CSV table of C-alpha atoms in Angstrom, one decimal:
chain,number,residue,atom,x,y,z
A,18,UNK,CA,93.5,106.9,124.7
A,19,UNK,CA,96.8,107.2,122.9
A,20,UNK,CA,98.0,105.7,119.4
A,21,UNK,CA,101.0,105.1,119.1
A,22,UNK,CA,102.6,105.1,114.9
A,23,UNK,CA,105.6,104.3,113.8
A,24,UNK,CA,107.3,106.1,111.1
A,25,UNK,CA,109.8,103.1,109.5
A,26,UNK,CA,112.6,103.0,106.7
A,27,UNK,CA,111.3,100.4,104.3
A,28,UNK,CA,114.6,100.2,101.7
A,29,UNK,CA,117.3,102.4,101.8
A,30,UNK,CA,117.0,106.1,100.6
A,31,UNK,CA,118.6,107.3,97.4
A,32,UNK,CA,121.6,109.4,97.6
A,33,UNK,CA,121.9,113.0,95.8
A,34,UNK,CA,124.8,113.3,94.6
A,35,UNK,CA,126.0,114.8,91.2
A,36,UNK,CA,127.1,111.7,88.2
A,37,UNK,CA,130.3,112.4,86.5
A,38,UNK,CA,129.0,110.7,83.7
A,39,UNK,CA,125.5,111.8,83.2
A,40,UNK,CA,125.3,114.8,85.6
A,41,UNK,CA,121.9,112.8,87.2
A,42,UNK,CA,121.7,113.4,90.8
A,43,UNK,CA,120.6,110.0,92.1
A,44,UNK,CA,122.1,106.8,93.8
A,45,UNK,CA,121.2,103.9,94.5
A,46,UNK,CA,123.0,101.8,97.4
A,47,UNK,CA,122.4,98.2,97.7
A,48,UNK,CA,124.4,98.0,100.6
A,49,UNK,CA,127.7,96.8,99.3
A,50,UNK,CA,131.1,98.0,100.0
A,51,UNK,CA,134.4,97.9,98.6
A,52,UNK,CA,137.4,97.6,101.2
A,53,UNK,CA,140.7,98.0,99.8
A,54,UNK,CA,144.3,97.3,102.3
A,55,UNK,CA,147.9,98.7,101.5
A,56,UNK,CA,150.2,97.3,104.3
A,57,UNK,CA,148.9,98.8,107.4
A,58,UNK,CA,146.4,101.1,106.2
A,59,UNK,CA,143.1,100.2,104.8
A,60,UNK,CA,140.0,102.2,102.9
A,61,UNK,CA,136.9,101.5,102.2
A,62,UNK,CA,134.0,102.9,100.4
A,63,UNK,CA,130.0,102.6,100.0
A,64,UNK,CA,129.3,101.9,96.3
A,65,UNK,CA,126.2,103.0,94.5
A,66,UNK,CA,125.0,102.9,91.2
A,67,UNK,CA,123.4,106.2,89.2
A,68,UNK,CA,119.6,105.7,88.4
A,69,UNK,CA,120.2,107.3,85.1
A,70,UNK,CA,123.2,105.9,83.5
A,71,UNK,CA,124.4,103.4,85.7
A,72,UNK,CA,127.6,104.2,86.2
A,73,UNK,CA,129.2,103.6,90.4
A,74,UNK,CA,129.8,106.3,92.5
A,75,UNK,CA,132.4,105.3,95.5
A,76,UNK,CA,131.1,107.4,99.1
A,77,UNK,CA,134.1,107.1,101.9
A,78,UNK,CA,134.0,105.6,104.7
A,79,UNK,CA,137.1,105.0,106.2
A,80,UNK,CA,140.3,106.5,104.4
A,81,UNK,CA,144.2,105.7,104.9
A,82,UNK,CA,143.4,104.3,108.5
A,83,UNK,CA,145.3,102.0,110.4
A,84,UNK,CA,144.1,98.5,110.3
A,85,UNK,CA,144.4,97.8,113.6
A,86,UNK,CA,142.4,101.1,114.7
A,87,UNK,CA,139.7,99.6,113.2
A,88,UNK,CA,137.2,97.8,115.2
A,89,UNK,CA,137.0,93.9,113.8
A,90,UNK,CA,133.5,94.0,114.1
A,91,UNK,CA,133.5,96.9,111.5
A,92,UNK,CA,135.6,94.9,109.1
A,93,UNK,CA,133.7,92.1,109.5
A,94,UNK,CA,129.9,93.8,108.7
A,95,UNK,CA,132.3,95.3,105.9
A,96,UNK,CA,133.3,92.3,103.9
A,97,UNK,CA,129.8,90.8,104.6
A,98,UNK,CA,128.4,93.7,102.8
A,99,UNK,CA,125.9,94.5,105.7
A,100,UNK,CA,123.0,96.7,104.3
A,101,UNK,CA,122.1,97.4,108.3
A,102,UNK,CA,125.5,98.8,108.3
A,103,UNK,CA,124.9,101.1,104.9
A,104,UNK,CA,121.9,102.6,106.4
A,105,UNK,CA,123.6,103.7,109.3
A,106,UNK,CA,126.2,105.1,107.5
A,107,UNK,CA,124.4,107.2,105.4
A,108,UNK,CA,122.3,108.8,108.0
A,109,UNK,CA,125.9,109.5,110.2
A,110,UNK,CA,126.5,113.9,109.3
A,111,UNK,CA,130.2,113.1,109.3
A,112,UNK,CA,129.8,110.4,106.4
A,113,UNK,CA,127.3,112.9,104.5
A,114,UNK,CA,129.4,115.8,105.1
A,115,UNK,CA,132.8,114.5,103.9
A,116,UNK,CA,131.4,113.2,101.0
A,117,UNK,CA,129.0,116.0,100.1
A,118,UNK,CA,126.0,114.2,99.9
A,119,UNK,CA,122.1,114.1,101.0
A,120,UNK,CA,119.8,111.9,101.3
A,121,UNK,CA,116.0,111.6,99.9
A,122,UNK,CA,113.8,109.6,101.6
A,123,UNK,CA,110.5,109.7,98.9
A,124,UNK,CA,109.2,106.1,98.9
A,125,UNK,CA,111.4,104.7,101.4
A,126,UNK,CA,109.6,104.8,104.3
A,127,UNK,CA,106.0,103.7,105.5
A,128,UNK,CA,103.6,105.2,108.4
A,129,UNK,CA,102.0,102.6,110.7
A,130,UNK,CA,98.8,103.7,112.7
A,131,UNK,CA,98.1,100.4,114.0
A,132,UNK,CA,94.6,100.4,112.7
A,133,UNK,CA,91.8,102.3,111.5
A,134,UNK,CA,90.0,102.6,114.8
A,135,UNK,CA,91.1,106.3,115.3
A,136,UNK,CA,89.0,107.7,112.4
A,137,UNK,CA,85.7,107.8,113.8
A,138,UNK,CA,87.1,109.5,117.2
A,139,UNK,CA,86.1,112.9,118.1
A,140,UNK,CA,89.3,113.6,119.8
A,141,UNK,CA,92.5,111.9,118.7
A,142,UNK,CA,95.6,111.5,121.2
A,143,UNK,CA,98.6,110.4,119.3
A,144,UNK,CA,102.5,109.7,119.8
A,145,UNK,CA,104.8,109.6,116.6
A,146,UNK,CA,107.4,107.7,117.3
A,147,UNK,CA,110.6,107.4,114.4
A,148,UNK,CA,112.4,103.8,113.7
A,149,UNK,CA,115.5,106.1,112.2
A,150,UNK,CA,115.9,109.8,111.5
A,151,UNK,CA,113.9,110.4,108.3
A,152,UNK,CA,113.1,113.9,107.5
A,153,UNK,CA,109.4,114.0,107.2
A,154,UNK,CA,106.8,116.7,107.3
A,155,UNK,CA,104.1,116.3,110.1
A,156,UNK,CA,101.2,117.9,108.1
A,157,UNK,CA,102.0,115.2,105.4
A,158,UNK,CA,101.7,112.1,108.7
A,159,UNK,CA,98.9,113.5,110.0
A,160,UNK,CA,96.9,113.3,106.6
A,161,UNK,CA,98.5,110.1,105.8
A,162,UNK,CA,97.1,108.6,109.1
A,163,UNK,CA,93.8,110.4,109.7
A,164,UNK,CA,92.9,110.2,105.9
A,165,UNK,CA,92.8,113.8,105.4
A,166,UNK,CA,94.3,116.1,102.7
A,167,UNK,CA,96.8,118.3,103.5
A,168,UNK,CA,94.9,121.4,103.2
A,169,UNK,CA,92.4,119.9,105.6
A,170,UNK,CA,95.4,119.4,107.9
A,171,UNK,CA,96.3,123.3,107.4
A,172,UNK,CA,92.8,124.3,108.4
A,173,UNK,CA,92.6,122.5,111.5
A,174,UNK,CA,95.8,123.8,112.7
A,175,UNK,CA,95.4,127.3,111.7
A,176,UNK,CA,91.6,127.2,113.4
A,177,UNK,CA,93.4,125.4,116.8
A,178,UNK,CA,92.0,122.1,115.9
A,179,UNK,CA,95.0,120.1,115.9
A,180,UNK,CA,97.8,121.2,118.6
A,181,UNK,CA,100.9,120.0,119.1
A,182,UNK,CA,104.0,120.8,121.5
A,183,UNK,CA,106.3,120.9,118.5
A,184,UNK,CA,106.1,123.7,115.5
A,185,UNK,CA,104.0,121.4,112.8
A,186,UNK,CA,105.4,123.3,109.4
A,187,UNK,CA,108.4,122.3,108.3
A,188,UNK,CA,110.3,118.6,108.6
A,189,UNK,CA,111.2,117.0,111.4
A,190,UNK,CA,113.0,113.5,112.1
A,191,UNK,CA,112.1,112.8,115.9
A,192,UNK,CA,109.5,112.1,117.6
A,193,UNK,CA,106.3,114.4,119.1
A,194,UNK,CA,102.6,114.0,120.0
A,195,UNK,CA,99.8,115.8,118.4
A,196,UNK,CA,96.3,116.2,119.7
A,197,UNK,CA,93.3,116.1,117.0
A,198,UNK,CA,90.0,117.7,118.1
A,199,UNK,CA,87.1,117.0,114.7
């Protein structure tokens, strides 16, 4: 039988990204924007606020572009200060990228395993499946969700115990299946 879990955002991640004030290296984004218009061109920017000191940080989004290039739904989720809409910026590459910042994703996202049944199982079938593209490590999952320590986790992949089609070390952000033999 196959379980399915669900790796989900719970808030959004903090954003690393040196202060000018403090030199801390964290955000927080609420979700609100600033949108600013001169004539026919408009800018607007993601504002967060330093964990440290406090102080706002202003991440581009859209820069010098024509208003009417702009799709009105965009504007709109803009001025309603759409947190759906900050989370999807900040996992776009082009948004990181132009404004030289990462993400990190400690504490902002849960595991759901639909149960406890699983643990008692001999052989565990299951299908990981990511709500958004958060940069997790599978050995951590799997001991989240089997309730196993991550050394544990180690040993059954080193001794063949726990196989999956998809290179376990490391991080990864999509989806894969992993087969758990006790």
């Amino acid at each position: 039988m196959l379980n399915n879990w669900v790796v989900a955002p719970t808030c959004l991640p903090l954003v690393l990204h040196r202060c000018h004030t403090c030199a801390s290296e964290r955000f927080r984004t609420s979700g609100e924007f600033r949108v600013n218009a001169h004539h026919k061109a408009i800018d607007a920017w993601l504002l967060a606020l330093c964990t440290a000191c406090g102080d706002t940080a202003k991440f581009t989004v859209l820069e010098r572009m024509k208003v009417r290039s702009v799709r009105p739904e965009l504007l709109d989720r803009l001025h309603d200060n759409d947190p759906g809409l900050a989370a999807e910026l900040l996992r776009d590459p082009v948004v990181r990228r132009r404004n030289r910042i990462a993400l990190d994703w400690d504490g902002a996202w849960s595991l759901d395993t639909g149960g406890s049944d699983h643990l008692g199982r001999e052989v565990i079938d299951v299908s990981v499946r990511f709500a958004a593209p958060i940069p997790v490590r599978p050995v951590r999952l799997i001991a989240e969700g089997c309730g196993l320590s991550r050394a544990e986790v180690e040993r059954l992949i080193t001794e063949g115990n726990l196989v999956s089609a998809v290179r376990l070390s490391g991080k990864l952000s999509g989806d894969f299946t992993f087969t758990l033999k006790r």
